[in-house]
Structure formats: structure tokens, C-alpha cells
Coordinates of C-alpha atoms and ligand atoms in Angstrom, one line a residue:
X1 CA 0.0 0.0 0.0
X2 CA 0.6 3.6 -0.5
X3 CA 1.1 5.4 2.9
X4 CA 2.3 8.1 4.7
X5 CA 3.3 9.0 7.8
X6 CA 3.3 12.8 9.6
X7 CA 5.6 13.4 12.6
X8 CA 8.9 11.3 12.1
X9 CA 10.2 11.8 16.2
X10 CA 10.5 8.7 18.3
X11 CA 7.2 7.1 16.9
X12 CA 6.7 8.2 13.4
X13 CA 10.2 7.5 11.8
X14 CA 9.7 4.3 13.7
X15 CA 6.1 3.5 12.3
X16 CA 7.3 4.6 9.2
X17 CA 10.5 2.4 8.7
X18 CA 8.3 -0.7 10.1
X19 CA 5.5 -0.5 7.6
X20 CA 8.0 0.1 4.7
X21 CA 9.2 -3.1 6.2
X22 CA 5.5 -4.8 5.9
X23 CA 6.1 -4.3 2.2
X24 CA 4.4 -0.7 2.3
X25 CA 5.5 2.2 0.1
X26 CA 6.3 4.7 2.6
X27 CA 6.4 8.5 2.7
X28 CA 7.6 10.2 5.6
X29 CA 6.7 13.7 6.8
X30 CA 8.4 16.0 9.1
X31 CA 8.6 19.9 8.9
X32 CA 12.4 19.4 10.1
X33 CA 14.6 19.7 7.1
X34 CA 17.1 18.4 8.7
X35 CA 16.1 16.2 10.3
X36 CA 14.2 14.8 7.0
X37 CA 18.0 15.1 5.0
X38 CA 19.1 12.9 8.1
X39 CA 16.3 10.1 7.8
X40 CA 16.9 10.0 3.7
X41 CA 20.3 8.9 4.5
X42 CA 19.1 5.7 6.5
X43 CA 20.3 7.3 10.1
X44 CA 17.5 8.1 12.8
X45 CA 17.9 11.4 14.4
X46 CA 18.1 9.2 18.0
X47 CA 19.2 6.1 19.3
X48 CA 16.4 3.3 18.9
X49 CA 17.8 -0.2 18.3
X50 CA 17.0 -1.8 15.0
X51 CA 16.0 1.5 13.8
X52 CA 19.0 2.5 11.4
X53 CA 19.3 -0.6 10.3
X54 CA 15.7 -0.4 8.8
X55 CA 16.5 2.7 7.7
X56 CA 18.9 1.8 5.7
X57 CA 17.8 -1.1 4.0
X58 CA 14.1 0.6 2.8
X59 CA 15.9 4.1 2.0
X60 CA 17.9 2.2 -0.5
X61 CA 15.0 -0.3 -1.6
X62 CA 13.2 2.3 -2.6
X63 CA 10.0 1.6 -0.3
X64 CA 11.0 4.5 1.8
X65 CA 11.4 8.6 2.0
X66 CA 11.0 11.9 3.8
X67 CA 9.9 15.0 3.2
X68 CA 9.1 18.2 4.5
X69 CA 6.7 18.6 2.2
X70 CA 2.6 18.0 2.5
X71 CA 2.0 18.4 -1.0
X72 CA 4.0 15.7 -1.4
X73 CA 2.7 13.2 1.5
X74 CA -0.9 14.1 0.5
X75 CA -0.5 12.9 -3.0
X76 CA 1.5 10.0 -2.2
X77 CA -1.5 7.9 -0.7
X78 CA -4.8 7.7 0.5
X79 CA -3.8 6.4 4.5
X80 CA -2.1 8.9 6.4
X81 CA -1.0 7.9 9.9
X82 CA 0.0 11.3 11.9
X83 CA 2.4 10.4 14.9
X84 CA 3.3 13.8 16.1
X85 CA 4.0 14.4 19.5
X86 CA 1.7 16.1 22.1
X87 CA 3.8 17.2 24.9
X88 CA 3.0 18.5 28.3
X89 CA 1.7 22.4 28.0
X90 CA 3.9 24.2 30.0
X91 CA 3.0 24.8 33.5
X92 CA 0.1 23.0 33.0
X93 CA -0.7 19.6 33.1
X94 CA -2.7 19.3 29.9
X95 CA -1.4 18.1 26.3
X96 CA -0.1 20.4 23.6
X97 CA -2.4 19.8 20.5
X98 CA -1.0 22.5 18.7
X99 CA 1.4 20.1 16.4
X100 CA -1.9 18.0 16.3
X101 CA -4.1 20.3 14.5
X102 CA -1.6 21.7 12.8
X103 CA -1.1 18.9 10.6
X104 CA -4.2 18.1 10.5
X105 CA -4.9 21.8 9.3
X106 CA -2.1 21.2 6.6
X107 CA -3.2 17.8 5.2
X108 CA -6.8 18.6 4.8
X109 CA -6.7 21.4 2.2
X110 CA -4.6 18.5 0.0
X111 CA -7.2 15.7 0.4
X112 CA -8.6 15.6 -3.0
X113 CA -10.1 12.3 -2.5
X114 CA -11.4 9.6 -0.3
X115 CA -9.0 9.3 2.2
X116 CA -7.7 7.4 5.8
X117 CA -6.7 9.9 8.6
X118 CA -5.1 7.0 11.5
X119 CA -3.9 9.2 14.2
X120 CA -1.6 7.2 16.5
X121 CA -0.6 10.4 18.9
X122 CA -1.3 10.2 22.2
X123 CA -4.9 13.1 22.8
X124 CA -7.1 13.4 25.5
X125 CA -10.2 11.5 25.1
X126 CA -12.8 13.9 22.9
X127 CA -10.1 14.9 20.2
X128 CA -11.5 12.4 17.4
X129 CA -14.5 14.1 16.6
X130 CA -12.4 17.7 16.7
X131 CA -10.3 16.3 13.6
X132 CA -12.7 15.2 11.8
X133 CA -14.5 18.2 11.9
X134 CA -11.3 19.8 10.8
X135 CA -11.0 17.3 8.1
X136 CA -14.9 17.2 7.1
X137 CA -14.9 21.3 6.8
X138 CA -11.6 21.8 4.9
X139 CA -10.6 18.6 2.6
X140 CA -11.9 19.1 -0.9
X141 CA -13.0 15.4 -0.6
X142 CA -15.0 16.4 2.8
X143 CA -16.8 13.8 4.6
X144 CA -14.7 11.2 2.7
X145 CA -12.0 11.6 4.6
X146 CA -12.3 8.8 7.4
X147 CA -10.6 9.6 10.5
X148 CA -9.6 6.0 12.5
X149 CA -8.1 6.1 15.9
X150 CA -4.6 3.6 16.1
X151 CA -3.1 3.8 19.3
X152 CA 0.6 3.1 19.8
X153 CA 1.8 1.4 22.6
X154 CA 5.6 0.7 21.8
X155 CA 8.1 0.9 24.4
X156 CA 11.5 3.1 23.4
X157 CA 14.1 0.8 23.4
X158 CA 12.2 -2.2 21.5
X159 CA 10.2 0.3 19.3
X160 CA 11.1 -1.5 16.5
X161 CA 9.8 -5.0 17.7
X162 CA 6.9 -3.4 19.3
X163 CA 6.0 -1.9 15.9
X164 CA 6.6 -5.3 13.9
X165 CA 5.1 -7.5 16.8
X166 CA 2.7 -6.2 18.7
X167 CA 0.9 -6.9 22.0
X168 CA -2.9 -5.9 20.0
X169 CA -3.7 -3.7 17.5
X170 CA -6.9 -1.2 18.4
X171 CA -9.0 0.7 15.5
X172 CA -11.4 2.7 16.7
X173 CA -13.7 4.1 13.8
X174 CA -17.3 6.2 13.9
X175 CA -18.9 4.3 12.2
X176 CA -20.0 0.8 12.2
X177 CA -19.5 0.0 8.7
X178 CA -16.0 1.8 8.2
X179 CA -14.2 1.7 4.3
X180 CA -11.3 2.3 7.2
X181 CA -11.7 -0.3 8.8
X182 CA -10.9 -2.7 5.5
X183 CA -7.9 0.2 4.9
X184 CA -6.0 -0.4 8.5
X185 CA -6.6 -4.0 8.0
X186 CA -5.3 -4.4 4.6
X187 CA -2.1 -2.4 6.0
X188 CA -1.5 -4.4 8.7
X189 CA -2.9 -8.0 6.9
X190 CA 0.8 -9.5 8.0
X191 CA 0.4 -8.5 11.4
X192 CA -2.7 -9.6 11.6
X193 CA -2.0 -13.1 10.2
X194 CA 0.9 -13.4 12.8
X195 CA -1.9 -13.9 15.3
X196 CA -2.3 -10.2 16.6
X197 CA -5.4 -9.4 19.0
X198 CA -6.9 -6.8 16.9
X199 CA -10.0 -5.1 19.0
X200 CA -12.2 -3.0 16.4
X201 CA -14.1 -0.4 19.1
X202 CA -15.5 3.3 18.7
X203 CA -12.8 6.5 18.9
X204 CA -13.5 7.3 22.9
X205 CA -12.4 3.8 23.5
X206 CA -9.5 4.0 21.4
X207 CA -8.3 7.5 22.6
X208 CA -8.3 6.0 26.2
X209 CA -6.8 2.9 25.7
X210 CA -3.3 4.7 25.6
X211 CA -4.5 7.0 28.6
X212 CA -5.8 4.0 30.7
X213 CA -2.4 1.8 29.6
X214 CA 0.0 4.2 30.8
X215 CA -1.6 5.0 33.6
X216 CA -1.8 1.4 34.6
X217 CA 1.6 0.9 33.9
X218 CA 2.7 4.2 35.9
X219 CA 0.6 3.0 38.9
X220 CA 2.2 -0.7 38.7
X221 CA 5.9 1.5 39.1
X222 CA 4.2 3.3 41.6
X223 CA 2.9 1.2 44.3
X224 CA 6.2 -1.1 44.3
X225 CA 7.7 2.3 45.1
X226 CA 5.2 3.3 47.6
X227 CA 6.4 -0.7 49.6
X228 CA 9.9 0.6 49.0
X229 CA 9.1 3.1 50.8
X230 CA 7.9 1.2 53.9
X231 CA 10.4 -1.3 53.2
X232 CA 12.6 1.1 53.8
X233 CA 11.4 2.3 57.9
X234 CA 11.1 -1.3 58.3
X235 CA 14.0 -2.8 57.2
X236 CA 12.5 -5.3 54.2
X237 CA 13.6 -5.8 50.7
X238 CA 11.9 -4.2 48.4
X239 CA 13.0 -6.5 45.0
X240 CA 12.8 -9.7 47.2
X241 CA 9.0 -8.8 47.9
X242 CA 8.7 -7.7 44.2
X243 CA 9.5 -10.9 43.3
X244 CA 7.2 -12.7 45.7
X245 CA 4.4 -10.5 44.6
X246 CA 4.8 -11.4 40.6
X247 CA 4.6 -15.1 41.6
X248 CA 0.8 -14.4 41.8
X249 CA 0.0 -14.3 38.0
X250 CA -3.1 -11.8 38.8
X251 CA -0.1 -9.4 40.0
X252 CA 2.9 -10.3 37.7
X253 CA 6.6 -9.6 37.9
X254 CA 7.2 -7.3 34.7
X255 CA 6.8 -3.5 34.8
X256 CA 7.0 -4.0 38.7
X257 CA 10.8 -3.2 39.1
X258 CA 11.8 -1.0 42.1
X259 CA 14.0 2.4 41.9
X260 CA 14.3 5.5 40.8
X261 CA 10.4 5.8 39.3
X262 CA 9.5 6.6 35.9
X263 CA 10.4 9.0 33.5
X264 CA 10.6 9.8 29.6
X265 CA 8.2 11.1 27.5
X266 CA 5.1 9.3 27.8
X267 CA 3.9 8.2 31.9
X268 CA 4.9 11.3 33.5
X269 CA 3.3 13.6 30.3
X270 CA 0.2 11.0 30.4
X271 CA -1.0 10.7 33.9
X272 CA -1.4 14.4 34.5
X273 CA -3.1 14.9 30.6
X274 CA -5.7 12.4 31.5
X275 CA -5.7 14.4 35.2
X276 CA -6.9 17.3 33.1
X277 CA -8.7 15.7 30.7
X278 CA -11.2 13.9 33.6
X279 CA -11.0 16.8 35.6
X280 CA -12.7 18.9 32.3
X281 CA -15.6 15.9 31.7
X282 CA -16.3 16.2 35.6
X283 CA -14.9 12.7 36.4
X284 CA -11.8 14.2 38.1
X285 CA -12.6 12.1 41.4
X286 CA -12.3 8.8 39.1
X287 CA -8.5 9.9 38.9
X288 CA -7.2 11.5 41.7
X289 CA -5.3 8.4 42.9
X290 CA -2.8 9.2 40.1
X291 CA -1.8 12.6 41.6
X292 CA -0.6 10.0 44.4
X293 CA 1.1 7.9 41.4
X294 CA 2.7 10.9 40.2
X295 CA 3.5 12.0 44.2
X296 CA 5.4 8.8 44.8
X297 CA 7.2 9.0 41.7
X298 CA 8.8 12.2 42.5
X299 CA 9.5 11.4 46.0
X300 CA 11.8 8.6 44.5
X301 CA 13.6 11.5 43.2
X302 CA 13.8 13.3 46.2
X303 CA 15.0 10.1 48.4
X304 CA 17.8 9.9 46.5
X305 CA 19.1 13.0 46.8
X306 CA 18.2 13.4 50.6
X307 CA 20.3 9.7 50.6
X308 CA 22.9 11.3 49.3
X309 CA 23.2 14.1 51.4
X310 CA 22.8 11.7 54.5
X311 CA 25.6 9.8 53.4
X312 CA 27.5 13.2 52.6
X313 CA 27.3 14.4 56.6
X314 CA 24.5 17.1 55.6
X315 CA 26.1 19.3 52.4
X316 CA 27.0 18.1 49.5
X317 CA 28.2 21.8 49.0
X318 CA 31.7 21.5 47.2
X319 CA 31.5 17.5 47.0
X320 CA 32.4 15.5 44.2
X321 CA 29.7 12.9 43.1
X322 CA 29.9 11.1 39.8
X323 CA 26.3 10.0 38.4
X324 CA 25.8 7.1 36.3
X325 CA 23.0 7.5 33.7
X326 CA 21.6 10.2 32.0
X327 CA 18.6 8.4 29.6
X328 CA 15.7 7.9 31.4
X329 CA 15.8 4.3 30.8
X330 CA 18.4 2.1 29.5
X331 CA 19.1 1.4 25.9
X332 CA 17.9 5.4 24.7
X333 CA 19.2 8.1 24.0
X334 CA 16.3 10.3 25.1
X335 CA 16.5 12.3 28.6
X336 CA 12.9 13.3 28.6
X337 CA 11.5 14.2 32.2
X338 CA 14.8 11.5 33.0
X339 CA 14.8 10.7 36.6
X340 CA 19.0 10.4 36.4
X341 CA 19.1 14.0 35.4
X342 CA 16.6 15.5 38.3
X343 CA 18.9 13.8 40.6
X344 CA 21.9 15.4 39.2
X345 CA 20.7 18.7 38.4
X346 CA 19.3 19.1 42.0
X347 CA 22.6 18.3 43.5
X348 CA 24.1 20.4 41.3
X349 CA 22.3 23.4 42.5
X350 CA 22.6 22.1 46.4
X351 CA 26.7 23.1 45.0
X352 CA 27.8 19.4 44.4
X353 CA 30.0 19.3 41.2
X354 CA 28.5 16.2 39.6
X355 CA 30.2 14.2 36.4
X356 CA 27.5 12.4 34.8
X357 CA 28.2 9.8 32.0
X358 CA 25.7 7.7 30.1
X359 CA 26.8 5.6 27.0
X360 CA 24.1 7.0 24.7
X361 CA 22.3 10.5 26.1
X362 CA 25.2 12.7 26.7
X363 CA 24.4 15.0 23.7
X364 CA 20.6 15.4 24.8
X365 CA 22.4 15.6 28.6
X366 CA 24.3 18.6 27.2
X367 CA 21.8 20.6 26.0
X368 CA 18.9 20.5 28.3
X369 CA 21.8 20.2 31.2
X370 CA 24.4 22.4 30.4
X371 CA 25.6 23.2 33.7
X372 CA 26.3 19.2 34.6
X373 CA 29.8 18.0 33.9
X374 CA 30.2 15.2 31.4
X375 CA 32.4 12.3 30.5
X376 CA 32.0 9.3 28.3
X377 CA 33.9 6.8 31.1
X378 CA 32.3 5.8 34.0
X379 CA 35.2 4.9 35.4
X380 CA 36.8 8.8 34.7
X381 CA 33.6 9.9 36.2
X382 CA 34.2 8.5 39.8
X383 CA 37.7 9.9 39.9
X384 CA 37.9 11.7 43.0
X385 CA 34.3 11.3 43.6
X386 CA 33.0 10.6 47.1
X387 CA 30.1 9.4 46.3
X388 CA 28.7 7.5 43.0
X389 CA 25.4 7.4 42.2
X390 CA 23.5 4.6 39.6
X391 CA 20.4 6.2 38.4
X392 CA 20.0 4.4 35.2
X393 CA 20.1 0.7 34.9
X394 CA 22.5 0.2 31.5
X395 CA 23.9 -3.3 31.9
X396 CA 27.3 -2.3 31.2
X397 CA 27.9 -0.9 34.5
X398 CA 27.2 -3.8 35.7
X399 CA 30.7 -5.3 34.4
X400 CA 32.6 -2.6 35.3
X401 CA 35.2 -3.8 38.2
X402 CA 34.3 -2.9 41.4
X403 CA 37.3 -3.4 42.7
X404 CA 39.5 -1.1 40.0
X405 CA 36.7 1.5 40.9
X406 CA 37.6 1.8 44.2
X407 CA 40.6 3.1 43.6
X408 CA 39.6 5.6 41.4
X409 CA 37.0 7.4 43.7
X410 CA 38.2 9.1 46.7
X411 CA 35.7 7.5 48.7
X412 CA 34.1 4.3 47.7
X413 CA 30.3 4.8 48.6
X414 CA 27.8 3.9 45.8
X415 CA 23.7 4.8 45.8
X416 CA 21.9 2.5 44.0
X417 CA 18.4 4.0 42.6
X418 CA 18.1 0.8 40.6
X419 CA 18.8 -1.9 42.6
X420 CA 20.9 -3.9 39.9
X421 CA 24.3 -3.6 40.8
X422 CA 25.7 -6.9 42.9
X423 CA 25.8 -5.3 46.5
X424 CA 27.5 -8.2 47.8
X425 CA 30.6 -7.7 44.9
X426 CA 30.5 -4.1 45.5
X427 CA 31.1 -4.7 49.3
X428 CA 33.7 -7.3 48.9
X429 CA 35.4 -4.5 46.6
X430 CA 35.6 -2.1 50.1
X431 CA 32.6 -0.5 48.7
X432 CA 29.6 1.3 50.9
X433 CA 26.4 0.4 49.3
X434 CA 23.3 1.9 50.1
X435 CA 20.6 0.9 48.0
X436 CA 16.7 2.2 47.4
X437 CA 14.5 0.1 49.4
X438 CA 17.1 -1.8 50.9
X439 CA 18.0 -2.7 54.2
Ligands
LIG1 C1 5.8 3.7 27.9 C2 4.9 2.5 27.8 O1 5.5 1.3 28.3 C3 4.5 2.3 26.3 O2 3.6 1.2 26.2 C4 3.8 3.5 25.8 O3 3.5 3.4 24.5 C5 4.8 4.7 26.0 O4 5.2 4.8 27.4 P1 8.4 4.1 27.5 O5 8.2 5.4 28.1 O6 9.2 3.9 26.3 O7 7.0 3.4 27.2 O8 9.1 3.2 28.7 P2 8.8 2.1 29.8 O9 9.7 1.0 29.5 O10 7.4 1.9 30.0 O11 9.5 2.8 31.0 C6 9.0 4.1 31.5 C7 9.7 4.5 32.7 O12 9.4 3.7 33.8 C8 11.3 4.4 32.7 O13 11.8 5.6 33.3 C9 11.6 3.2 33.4 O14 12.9 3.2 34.0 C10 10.5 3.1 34.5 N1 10.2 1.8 34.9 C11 9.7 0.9 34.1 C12 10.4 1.4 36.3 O15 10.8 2.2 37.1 N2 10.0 0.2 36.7 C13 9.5 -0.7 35.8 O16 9.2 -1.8 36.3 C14 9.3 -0.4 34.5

């Protein structure tokens, strides 16, 4: 098939890439020329695994481009996915539509014919109808244009397998006899096959699938935070009653890990837009436990730090701490809303010098950083440190020698937010661990 897709950030150049790899002919949009130049070499504009590779291979098949242009995209096909972010309004805690309607505003004037809008950004629940009647009043073709709502639930990091392999697919449609319907399932006929859940349902319950997913997932992170928490006045272990938890399949294990909290650009963003978003339909009460989700989650932060300075005397003032991890998660280079970077920025400004180093986010570190002091070793970054911090989870600081460390740092204490390190190597090495939820 013929498609496009509009936005070409962490979920669009991804969506695009996978469907050229489905055996679509692919347009990519993005009003970035650079970043479009970038992407028509076979190179993402960010770390995501898999990703260049794909890239590559469909730039130079043939099956896929970019373009900055929405001339271009609009006669290219007939399905148009738009994956453009919506971001966090600033100081407030509802989403940004503004690159939402915006393309939306673009694309319709072009729409000459019957036409597929599938918008896979993440909206508050009620935005559906508001681009259509976008669509409906300004596309030539009018009230051909269908718009279908497709959700995207991948996980940065796996993005690519997530795209190729998903958990379900979700089409939600306003009608019950949709031409879009037979569209979205004709483009993804090979996922389909491989044995996908695919759940057909009306926009509302489509727009809140992604809401209601993170939220879950953000409240899973949560409450194993909130037993840290009293695992930590009571002495218990936090990742040993994890694990006795998941036993109970109605709990499960995965997305239950202790630490830091969550970050990046999706749970944090997500649990306060669909705050706002209940709090405009008047069902505000239904969701007020997630201000406590979001509560806990930056109280991680703050432990941390308040750790730190315990183990410091008081003051950090003047104190050399090295930080490992600046991505919010491992195996990105993104440093949205990152947990690793709160942590270092605030001790920064408590007058710490902190060295952070991160194999992957140190450019993004940089720039939304600057002040921070970088280095691409994490063994150069505990030189002289008294204190090392491990806010993000990579599993290559997990082979570094605990025991070579230890001479580096001029005092060998280590704070684990993750709880991933081997504390009984680290104290063999001479090393003082404290760790989040730990005895
Ligand atoms: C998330 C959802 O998983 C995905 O389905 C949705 O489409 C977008 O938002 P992502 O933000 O890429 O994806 O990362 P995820 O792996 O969910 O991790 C989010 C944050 O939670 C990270 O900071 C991670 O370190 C933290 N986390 C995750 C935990 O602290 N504990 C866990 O058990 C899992």
C-alpha cells in the first residue's frame, strides 16, 4: 500500500520504517529539514535499536522517504497515519495539541479524494471528533476523509519489535460499517496473520486505551515504590517482595521493578493529561489516585538526593559525586522528564560538582543540562568522587570492576536507585552500598 506517515520523532520514523518493512511504500513527513535530510540517509535522528538498520535497507529499496513537504505526503496515498507528539503544555498539566491540529490543518486542504486519517498520537479522550470536523470542513473530498483512531503502545528501546510484533492492534472508527476499517486491515494484513489481537471499538475507547495503559503501567511503578518506601522504615527488601508478589500471576513480575520511578516522554506527560482531561468531563474524582502515582514517583527522586546528602554528613556543597545514567531508561538516548538528570541537576544546585556519563544521552544531557559535567567513562567519572550514584540501569555498568573502581573514587560509597548492581561484589570491593529500598 501507499502510505504516509506525519511526525517522524520517536514514533513516526519508527512507524514509518516498520510499515515500509510490511512491504508498504512509505512517505515520511516531518517539517524538520534536517532532520528529513538525516532520515533520507538511513540514520535516525536518535538512538532506537533496530531502527537505522531499517533505515537503511528501505531508503535504499526504494520503499522508503522523507519529506518536509505535504504536498507531497498528501498525494503520495490515501492512509495517512499522523504520529506527532503532544507534549505536556507548559505549567500546565494538559497536552499540547498544537502540532496535532496543525497537521491536521495542513493535510486537509490537499485531500482531494477519499482518504484514511489513522492518528496514532497520544490526545485526551474527545479529540476524534475535533479532527474530523477539521477534516470534514476543509478537505476538498469532505466527509470522505475517514478519520480512525490507532493507538501506539511501543516501548523506546524495543520500538522497532513493538511496531513489527505487537501486543494488540486497536482501530477505533465512527462508524460501524468503516471503508477504514478494510484500509487499516489491509495495511496491517501481515500482522494480523501473525496472530495479533486486533480489537475494532469506537474512537472514545480507542483515545483512552493509551491513557488507561500508561496510567496502569505508571501506577504498577508506583505502588512497588510506595512498599519501597515502607520497606525502607522497616527494614524489608523491596526487589525480594517484588518478586514474591509477581509469583501471583493476577499481579505479575514485569513493569514492577523497584528504583528511581519513571520518567521519559510518555507516563509522567500522560497521567497528568488524562488528570486534566477527567478533571474537564467532571470525572476528576475517578482519577485523583494518580496525583498520588505521580507524588510517589517524584518522592523517589527526592529520596535519592536526601540519601545522598545523608551519606555526605548534611552538604553536598563542594562535594564530588559522579552519576551514572543520563537516559531515562536504559538502551535510549532520550532524557525526557529523565529521573537520572533531576537527581543530578538538584545536587548540582545544592553546590555538588556532579560528572555524569551515560553511553548514549550525553548530547541530549548537554543541552537541556548544560551546567552538569560530562564524560564518556564511568570509570573517569568516579575519579575523586566521594560518592557514585546509579540512576540508570545500562547493563554495562554492571561489568565494570568494582574493585578497579575503588581506587579511582576518593571515597568508595555507591547509591543504587536501581537496585541492579551486585551489592555483595561491591562490598567485597571495600565499597559502601546503600541501596533504594534496601536494608
Ligand atoms: C511507555 C509504555 O511502556 C508504552 O507502552 C507507551 O507506548 C509509552 O510509554 P516508555 O516510556 O518507552 O513506554 O518506557 P517504559 O519501558 O514503560 O518505562 C518508563 C519509565 O518507567 C522508565 O523511566 C523506566 O525506567 C521506568 N520503569 C519501568 C520502572 O521504574 N519500573 C518498571 O518496572 C518499568
Amino acid at each position: 500500500m501507499k502510505l504516509t506517515v506525519i511526525g517522524c520523532g520517536y514514533l513516526g520514523a519508527t512507524h514509518a520504517a516498520c510499515m515500509a518493512e510490511l512491504g508498504h511504500d512509505v512517505v515520511g513527513l516531518d517539517t524538520d529539514t534536517d532532520k528529513v535530510h538525516l532520515l533520507n540517509s538511513g540514520r535516525a535522528p536518535f538512538f532506537e535499536r533496530d531502527l537505522d538498520d531499517l533505515l537503511a535497507k528501505h531508503t535504499a529499496s526504494g520503499r522508503l522517504k522523507f519529506t518536509a513537504s505535504y504536498a507531497e505526503a498528501a498525494a503520495h496515498g490515501d492512509l495517512h497515519f499522523i504520529g506527532v507528539g503532544t507534549p505536556q503544555r507548559a505549567g500546565e498539566n494538559a497536552y499540547d495539541l498544537g502540532h496535532l491540529f496543525g497537521a491536521v490543518r495542513r493535510l486537509a486542504p490537499r485531500l482531494h479524494g477519499p482518504a484514511v486519517v489513522a492518528v496514532k498520537s497520544t490526545v485526551p479522550v474527545g479529540t476524534a471528533p475535533r479532527i474530523a470536523e477539521i477534516l470534514h470542513e476543509f478537505a476538498p473530498a469532505g466527509e470522505k476523509v475517514e478519520v480512525a483512531w490507532n493507538p501506539e503502545f511501543l516501548r523506546e528501546s524495543s520500538a522497532v519489535e513493538d511496531t513489527l510484533r505487537p501486543d494488540r492492534l486497536v482501530f477505533g472508527f465512527n462508524t460501524e460499517q468503516s471503508w477504514a476499517e478494510a484500509v487499516l486491515r489491509q495495511c496491517f494484513a501481515k500482522t494480523i496473520e501473525y496472530g495479533t489481537p486486533t480489537i475494532v471499538t469506537d474512537w472514545a475507547t480507542a483515545e483512552l486505551a493509551k491513557a488507561s495503559a500508561n496510567s496502569f503501567l505508571a501506577t504498577k511503578i508506583s505502588f512497588i515504590n510506595a512498599m519501597a518506601e515502607v520497606c525502607e522504615t522497616s527494614g524489608a527488601d523491596v526487589h525480594q517482595l517484588a518478586d514474591i508478589l509477581g509469583h501471583d500471576a493476577r499481579i505479575g513480575r514485569s513493569g514492577m521493578r523497584p528504583g528511581l520511578g519513571f520518567g521519559g516522554g510518555c507516563l509522567p506527560k500522560d497521567i497528568r493529561g488524562f488528570m486534566a482531561r477527567a478533571g474537564e468531563l467532571g470525572a476528576d474524582q475517578a482519577l485523583t489516585f494518580l496525583r498520588e502515582v505521580d507524588a510517589i514517583n517524584n518522592r523517589r527522586r527526592e529520596r535519592i538526593v536526601g540519601l545522598a546528602r545523608e551519606q555526605l554528613g548534611g552538604n553536598v556543597m563542594g562535594k564530588r559525586i559522579a552519576v551514572w545514567g543520563a537516559a531515562f531508561k536504559p538502551d535510549t538516548d532520550d532524557v525526557r522528564d529523565s529521573p537520572a538528570l533531576t537527581v543530578a541537576q538538584n545536587l548540582h544546585e545544592l553546590g555538588a560538582t556532579v560528572t555524569v556519563t551515560d553511553p548514549k544521552a550525553l548530547d541530549n544531557a548537554r543541552k537541556t543540562h548544560p551546567r552538569l559535567d560530562y564524560t564518556d567513562d564511568p570509570v573517569a567519572a568516579v575519579q575523586d568522587a566521594v560518592l557514585l550514584l546509579h540512576l540508570t540501569e545500562w547493563p554495562q555498568y554492571g561489568h565494570v570492576d568494582p574493585r578497579r573502581l575503588a581506587t579511582r573514587a576518593a571515597s568508595p560509597t555507591v547509591i543504587d536507585g536501581r537496585g541492579t548492581l551486585d551489592a555483595a561484589r561491591w562490598r567485597e570491593a571495600g565499597w559502601t552500598v546503600r541501596a533504594l529500598g534496601r536494608p
